[in-house]
Short mmCIF file of C-alpha atoms in Angstrom, two decimals:
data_model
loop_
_atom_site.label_atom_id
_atom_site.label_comp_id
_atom_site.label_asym_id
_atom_site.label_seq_id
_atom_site.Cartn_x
_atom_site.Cartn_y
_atom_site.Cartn_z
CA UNK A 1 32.73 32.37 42.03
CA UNK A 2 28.75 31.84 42.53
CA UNK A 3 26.48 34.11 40.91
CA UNK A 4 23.93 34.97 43.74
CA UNK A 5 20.51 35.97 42.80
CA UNK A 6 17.69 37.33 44.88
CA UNK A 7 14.80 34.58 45.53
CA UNK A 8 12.25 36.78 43.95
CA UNK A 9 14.67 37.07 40.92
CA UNK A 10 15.04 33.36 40.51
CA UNK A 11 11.53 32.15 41.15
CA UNK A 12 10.84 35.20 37.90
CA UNK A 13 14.00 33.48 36.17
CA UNK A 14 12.23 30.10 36.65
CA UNK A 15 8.58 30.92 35.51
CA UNK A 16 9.92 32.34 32.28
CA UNK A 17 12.16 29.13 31.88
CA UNK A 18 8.75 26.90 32.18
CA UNK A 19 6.65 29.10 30.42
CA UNK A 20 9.63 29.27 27.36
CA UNK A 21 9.48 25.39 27.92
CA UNK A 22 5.93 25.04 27.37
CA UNK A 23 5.55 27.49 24.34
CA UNK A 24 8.33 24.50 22.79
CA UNK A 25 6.31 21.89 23.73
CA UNK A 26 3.04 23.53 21.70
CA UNK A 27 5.12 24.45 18.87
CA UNK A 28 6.22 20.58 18.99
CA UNK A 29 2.94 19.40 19.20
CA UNK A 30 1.66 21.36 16.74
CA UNK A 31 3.90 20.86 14.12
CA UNK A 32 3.48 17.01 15.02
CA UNK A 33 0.18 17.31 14.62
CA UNK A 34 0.47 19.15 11.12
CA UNK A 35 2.91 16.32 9.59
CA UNK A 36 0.73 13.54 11.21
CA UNK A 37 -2.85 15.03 10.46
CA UNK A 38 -2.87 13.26 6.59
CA UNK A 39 -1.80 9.78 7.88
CA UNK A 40 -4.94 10.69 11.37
CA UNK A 41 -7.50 12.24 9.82
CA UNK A 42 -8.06 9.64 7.69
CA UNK A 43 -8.94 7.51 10.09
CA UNK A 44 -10.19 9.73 12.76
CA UNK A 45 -12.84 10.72 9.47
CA UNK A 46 -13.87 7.16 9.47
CA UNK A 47 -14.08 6.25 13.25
CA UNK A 48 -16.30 9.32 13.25
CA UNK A 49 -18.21 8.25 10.33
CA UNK A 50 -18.42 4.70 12.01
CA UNK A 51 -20.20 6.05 15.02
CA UNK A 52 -22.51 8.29 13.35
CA UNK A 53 -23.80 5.51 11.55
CA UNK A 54 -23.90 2.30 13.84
CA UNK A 55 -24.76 4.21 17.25
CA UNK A 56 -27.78 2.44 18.84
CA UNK A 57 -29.87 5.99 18.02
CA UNK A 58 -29.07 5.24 14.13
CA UNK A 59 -31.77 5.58 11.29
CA UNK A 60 -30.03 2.95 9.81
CA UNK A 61 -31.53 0.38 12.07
CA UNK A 62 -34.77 1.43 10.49
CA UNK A 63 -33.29 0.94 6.79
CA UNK A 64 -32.03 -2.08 6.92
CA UNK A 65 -34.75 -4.11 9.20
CA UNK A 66 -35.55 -7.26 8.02
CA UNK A 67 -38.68 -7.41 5.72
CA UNK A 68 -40.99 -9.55 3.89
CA UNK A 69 -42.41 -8.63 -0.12
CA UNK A 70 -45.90 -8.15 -0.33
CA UNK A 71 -48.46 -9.40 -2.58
CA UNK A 72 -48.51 -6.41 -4.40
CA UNK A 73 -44.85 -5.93 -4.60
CA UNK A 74 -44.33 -9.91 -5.89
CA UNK A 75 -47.38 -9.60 -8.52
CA UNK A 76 -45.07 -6.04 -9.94
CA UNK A 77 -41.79 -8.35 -10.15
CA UNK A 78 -43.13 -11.05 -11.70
CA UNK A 79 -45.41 -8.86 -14.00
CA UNK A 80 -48.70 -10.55 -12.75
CA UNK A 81 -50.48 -7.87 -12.09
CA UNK A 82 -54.19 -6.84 -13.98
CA UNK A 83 -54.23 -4.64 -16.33
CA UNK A 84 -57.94 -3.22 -17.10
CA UNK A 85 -60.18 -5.17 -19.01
CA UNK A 86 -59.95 -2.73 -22.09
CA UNK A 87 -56.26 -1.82 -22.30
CA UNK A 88 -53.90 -2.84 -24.65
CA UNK A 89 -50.73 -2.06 -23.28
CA UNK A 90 -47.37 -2.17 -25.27
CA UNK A 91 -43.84 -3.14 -24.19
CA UNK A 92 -41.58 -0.93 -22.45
CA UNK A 93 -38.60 -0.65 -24.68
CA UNK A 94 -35.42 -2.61 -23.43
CA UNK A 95 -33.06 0.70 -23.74
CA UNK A 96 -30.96 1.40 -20.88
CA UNK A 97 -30.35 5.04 -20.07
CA UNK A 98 -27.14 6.55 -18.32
CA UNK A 99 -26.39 10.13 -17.57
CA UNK A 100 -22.69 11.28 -16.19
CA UNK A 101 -21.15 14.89 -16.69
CA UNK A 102 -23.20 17.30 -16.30
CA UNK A 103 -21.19 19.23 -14.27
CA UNK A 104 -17.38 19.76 -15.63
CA UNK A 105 -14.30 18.38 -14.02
CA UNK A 106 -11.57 21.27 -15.31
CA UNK A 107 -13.61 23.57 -13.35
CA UNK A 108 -14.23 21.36 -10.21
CA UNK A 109 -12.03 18.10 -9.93
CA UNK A 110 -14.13 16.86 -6.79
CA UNK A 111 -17.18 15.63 -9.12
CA UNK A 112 -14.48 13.20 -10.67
CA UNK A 113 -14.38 11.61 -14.46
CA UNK A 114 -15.94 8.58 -16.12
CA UNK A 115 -14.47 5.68 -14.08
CA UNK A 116 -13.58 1.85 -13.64
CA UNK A 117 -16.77 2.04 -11.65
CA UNK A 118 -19.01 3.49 -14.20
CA UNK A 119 -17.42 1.65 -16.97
CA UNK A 120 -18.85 -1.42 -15.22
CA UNK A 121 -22.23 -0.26 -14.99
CA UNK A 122 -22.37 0.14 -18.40
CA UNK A 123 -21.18 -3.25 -19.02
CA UNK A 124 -23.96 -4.97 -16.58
CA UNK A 125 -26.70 -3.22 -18.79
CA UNK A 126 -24.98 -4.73 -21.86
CA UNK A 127 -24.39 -8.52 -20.34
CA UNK A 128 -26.61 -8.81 -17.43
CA UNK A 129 -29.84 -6.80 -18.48
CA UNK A 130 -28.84 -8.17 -22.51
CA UNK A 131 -30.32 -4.37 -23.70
CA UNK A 132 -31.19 -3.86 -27.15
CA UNK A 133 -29.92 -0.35 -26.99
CA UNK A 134 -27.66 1.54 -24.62
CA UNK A 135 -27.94 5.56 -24.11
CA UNK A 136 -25.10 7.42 -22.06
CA UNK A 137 -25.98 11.22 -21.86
CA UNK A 138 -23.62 13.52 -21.11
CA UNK A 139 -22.09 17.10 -21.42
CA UNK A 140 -18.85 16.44 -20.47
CA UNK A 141 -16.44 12.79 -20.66
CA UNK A 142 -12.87 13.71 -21.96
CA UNK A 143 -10.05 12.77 -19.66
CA UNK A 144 -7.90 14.20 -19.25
CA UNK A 145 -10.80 17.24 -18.25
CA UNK A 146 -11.41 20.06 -20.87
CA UNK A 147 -12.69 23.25 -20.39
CA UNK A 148 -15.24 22.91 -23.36
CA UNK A 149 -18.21 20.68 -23.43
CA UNK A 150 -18.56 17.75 -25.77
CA UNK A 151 -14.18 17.61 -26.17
CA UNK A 152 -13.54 13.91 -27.83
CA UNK A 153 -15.72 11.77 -25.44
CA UNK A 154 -13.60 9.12 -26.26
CA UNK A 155 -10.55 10.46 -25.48
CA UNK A 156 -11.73 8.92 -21.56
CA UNK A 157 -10.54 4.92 -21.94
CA UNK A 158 -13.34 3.58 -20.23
CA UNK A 159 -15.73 5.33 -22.60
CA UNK A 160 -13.63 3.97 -25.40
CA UNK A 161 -14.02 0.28 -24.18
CA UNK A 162 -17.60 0.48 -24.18
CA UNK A 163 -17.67 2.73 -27.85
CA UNK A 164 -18.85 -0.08 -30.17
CA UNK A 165 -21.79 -1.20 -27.78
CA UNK A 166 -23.18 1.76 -26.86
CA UNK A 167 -24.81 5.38 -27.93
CA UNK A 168 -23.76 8.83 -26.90
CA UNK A 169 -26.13 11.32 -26.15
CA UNK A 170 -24.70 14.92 -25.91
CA UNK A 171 -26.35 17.72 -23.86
CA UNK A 172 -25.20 21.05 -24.12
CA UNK A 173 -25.05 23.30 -20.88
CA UNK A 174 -27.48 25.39 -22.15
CA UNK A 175 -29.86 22.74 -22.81
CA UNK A 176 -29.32 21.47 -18.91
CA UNK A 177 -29.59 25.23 -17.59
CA UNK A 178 -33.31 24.96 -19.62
CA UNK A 179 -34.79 22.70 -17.53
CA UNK A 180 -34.46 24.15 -13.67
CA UNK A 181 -37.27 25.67 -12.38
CA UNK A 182 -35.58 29.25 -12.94
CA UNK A 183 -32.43 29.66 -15.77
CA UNK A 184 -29.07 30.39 -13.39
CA UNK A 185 -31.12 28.67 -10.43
CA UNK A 186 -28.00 27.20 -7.79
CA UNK A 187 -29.34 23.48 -8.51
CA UNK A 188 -26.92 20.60 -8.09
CA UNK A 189 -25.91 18.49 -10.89
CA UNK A 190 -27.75 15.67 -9.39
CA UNK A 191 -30.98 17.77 -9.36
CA UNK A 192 -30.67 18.52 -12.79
CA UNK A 193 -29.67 14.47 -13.46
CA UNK A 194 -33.32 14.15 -11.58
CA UNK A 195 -35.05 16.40 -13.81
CA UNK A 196 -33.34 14.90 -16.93
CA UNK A 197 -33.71 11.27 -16.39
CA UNK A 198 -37.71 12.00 -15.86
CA UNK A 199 -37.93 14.03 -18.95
CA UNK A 200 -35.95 11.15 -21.02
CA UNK A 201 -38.10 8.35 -19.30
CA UNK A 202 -41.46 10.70 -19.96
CA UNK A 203 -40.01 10.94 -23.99
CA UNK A 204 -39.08 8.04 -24.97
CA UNK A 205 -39.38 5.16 -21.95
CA UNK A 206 -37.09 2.65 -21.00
CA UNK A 207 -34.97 2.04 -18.14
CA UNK A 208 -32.91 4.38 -16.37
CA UNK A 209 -29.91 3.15 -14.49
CA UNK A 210 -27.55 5.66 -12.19
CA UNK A 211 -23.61 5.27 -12.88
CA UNK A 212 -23.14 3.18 -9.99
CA UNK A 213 -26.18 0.88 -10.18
CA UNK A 214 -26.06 -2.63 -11.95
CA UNK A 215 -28.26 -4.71 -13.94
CA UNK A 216 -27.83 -8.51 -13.30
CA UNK A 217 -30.62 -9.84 -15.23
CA UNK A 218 -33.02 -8.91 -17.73
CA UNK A 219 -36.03 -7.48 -16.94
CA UNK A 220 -38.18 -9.04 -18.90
CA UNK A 221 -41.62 -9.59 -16.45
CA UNK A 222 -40.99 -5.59 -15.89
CA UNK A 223 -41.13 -4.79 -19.37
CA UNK A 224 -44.42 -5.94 -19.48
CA UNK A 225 -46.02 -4.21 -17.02
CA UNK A 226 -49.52 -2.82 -17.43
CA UNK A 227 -48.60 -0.09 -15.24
CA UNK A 228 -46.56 2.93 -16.97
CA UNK A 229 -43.54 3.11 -14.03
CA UNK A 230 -41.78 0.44 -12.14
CA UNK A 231 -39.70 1.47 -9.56
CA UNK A 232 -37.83 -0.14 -6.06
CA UNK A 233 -38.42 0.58 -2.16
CA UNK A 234 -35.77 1.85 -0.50
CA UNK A 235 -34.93 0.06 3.02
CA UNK A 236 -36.70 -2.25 4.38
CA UNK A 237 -39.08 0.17 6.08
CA UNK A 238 -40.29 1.16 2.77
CA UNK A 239 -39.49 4.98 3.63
CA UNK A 240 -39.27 6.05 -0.23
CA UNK A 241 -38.91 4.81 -4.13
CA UNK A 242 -35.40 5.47 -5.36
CA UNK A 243 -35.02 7.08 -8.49
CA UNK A 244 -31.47 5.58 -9.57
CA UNK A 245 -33.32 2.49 -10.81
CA UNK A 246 -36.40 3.39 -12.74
CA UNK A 247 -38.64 1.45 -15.30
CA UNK A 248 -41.39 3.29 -17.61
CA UNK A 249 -43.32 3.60 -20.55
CA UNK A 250 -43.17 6.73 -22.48
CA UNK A 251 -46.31 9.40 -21.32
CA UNK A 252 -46.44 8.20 -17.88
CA UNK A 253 -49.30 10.21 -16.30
CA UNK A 254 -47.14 9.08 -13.08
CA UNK A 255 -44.06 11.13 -14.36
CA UNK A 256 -46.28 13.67 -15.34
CA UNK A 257 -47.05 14.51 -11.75
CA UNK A 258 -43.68 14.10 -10.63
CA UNK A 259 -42.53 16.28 -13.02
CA UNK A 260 -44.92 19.00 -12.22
CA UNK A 261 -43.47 19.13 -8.91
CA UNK A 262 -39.89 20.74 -9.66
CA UNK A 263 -42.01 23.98 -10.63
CA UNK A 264 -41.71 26.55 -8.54
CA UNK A 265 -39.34 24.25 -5.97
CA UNK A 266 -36.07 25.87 -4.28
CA UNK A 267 -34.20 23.14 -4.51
CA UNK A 268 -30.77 24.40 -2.57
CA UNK A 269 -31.12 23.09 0.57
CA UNK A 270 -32.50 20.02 -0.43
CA UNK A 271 -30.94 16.45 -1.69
CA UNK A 272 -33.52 13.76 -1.67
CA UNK A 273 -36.99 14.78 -0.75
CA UNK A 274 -37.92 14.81 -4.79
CA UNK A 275 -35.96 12.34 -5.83
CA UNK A 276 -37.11 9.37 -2.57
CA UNK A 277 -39.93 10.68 -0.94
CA UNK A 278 -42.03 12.42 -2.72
CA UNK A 279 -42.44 9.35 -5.38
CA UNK A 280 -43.19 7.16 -2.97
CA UNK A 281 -45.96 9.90 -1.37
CA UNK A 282 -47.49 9.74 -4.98
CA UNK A 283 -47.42 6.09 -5.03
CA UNK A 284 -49.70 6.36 -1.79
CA UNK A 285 -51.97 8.57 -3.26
CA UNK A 286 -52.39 6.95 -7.03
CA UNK A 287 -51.39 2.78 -6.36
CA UNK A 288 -52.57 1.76 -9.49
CA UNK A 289 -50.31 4.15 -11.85
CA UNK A 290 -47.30 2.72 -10.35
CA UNK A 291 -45.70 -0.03 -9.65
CA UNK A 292 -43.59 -0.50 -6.43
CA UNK A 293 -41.22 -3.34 -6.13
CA UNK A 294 -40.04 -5.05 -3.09
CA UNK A 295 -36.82 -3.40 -1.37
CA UNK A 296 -34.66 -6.78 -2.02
CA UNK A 297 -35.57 -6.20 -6.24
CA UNK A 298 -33.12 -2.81 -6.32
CA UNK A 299 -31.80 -1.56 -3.29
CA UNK A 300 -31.03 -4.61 -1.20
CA UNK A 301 -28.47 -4.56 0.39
CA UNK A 302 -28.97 -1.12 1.36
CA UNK A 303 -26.49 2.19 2.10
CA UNK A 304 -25.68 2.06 5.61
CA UNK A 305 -22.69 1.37 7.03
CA UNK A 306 -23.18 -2.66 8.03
CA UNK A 307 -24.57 -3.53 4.50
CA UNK A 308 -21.56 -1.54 2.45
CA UNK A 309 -19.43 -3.64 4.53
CA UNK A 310 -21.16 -6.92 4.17
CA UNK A 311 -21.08 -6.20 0.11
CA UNK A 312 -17.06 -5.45 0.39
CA UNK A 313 -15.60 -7.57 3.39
CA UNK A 314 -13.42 -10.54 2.41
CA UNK A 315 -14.79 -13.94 1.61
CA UNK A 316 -13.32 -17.05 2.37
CA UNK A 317 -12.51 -19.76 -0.14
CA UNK A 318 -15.55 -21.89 1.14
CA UNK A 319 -17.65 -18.47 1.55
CA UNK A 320 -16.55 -17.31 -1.68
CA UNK A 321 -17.58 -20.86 -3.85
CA UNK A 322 -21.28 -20.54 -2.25
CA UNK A 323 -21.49 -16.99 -2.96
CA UNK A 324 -20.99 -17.82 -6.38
CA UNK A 325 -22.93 -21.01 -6.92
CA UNK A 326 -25.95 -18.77 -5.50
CA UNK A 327 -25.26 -16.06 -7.95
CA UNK A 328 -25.17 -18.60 -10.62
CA UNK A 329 -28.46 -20.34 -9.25
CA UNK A 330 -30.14 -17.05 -9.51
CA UNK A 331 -29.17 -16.33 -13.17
CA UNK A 332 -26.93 -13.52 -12.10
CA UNK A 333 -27.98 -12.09 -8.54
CA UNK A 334 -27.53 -12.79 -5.21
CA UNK A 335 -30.99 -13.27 -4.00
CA UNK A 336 -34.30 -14.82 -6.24
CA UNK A 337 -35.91 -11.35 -5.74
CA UNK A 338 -32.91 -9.04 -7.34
CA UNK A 339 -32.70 -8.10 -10.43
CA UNK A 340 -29.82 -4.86 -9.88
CA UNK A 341 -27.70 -3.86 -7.27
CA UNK A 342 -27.22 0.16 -6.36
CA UNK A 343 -24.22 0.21 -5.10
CA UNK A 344 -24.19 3.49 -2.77
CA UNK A 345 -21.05 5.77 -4.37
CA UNK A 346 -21.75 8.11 -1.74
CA UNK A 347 -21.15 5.69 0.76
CA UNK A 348 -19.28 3.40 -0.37
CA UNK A 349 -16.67 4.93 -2.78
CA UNK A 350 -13.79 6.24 -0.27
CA UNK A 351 -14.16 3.26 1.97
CA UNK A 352 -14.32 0.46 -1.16
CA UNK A 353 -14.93 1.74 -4.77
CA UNK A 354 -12.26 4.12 -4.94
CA UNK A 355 -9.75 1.06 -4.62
CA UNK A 356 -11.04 -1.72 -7.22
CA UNK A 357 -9.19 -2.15 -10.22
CA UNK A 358 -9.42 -5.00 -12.85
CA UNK A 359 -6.80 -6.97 -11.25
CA UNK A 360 -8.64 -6.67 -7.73
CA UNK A 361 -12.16 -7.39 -9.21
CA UNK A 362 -10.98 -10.24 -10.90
CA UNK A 363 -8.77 -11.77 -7.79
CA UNK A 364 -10.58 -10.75 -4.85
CA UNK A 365 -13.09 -12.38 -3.51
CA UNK A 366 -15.96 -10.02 -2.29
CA UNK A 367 -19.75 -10.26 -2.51
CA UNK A 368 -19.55 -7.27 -4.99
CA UNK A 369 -16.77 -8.49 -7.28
CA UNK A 370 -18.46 -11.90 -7.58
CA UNK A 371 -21.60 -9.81 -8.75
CA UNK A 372 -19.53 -7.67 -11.24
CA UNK A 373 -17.09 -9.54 -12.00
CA UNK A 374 -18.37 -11.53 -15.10
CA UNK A 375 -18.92 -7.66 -17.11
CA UNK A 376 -15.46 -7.14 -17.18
CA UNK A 377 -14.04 -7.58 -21.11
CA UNK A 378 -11.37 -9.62 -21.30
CA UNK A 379 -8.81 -6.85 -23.13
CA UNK A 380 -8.83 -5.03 -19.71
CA UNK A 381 -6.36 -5.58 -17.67
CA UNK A 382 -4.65 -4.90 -14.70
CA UNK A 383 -2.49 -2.25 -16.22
CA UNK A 384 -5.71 -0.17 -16.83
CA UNK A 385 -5.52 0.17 -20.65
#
């Protein structure tokens, strides 16, 4: 027999049937959206990254406009430029500097260990710059990550490849603390790398060279400079000199001011006012203590999005044999004007760095592995030794 129901009792019956069907439907979605997010967000991270950086209202446009080198900036690359009449200026020294691990990877795994990528680095100072001496400071290399400081550097493999060519420099924490502004101050390792680096260059001279920056040639015209620092334009609208590349003989009175200007700084909020701008504010307001090379000599091609890509995209076989006969025709670089390549970690490592190997440097053919390619020793391999 039919169950009868009132109206009202069935059109209540049905709205808690829809609304039960709905609540389902959430739940589904939602727990799609959970199992799917690691596979989306990926990408979704990147298309959002994308747009950030190549919308029409992008300051990259600014960065990488086209430019042309100055007087000025060719006479500092070529080391023609006059020293006064009564100076006797000596060489900078040829050593290459390196810092890595200040901050520890037991306690925080996101600031990463001495890589394939850094490994290289090292290796263009050694065959493309041909340095008499190579310096790698650091507080902390073992791998796998140890609680304690200075723990068997070369316990790391890439640091053992590169053991019989270079020097290591230990730091203790305490030593690193010394030199903010304030002991315990909340500075970033790479704010402590700035003051460090300065301090080094101010000490001893030399050239300093971040992890991810590489040396194609020597830099002999630089060496000579009659000016105490040498350093590279960032972008081609000249906004600021980049302190990951930096050339300089000991007692700068350049450095000296630079220096002077982490006193008394709260550095927190802050990630490349010192370290960009400000040099290249002093370089406006003392030209003839400093040197400022043309954007193309350091920092070309720049960070943004379009010049990361150009550097990692593909070549073709055809594409791939001029590439190389220009590198070769420019003793190591890719333009006349370059002497190192930056290559942008913060940019460029999840989309590109993170995924080169030896295999992939030595088979694929990209811009950058044509450029690196030839610092790779031939005992590593593909299965990462």
């Amino acid at each position: 027999m039919a169950r009868w129901f009132p109206r009202n009792t069935a059109r209540a019956w049905d709205k808690i049937s829809l609304l039960r069907r709905r609540r389902s439907s959430i739940i589904f979605l939602v727990i799609l959206a959970v199992l799917l997010a690691p596979y989306i967000w990926p990408f979704l991270y990147n298309f959002g990254d994308w747009v950030r950086q190549t919308n029409p209202w992008s300051e990259q446009y600014a960065v990488q406009q086209h430019f042309v080198s100055t007087q000025d900036e060719l006479d500092c690359l070529f080391g023609r430029t006059a020293s006064p009449a009564d100076a006797e200026t000596e060489l900078i020294p040829n050593n290459v500097h390196f810092i890595f691990g200040l901050s520890n990877p037991h306690e925080d795994p996101h600031v990463g260990t001495f890589n394939f990528i850094s490994y290289l680095a090292v290796r263009s100072a050694i065959v493309g710059m041909r340095a008499e001496n190579v310096f790698l400071h650091y507080t902390y290399l073992a791998d796998p990550p140890a609680p304690e400081p200075n723990v068997n550097p070369f316990s790391n493999r890439w640091v053992h490849h590169l053991k019989d060519d270079i020097t290591l420099v230990y730091h203790s924490p305490q030593e690193m603390d010394a030199l903010k502004n304030e002991p315990g101050a909340h500075w970033q390792a790479a704010h402590v790398s700035d003051v460090l680096r300065l301090r080094l260059l101010r000490e001893q001279g030399g050239i300093y060279l971040d992890i991810d920056a590489f040396g194609l040639r020597p830099f002999t015209d630089l060496l000579r400079s009659p000016r105490d620092i040498i350093m590279g334009h960032e972008g081609g609208n000249r906004g600021g000199l980049c302190n990951a590349i930096m050339v300089a003989r000991k007692n700068s009175t350049f450095i000296d001011r630079w220096a002077a200007e982490y006193n008394n700084v709260d550095l927190s909020h802050e990630w490349n006012f010192h370290s960009v701008i400000l040099p290249k504010q002093l370089q406006l307001q003392n030209p003839n203590d400093i040197c400022a090379l043309p954007p193309s000599t350091f920092f070309w091609p720049t960070w943004t999005w379009q010049h990361v890509q150009w550097m990692h995209e593909p070549l073709t076989r055809q594409q791939a044999r001029q590439w190389a006969a220009e590198i070769d025709r420019n003793g190591g670089s890719l333009f006349g004007e370059q002497l190192a390549y930056h290559s942008w970690s913060q940019m460029a490592w999840d989309r590109f760095l993170s995924k080169l190997t030896p295999e992939t440097v030595r088979t694929r053919d990209t811009r950058f592995n044509l450029l690196v390619r030839r610092f790779l020793q031939d005992d590593v391999g593909s299965a990462w030794q």
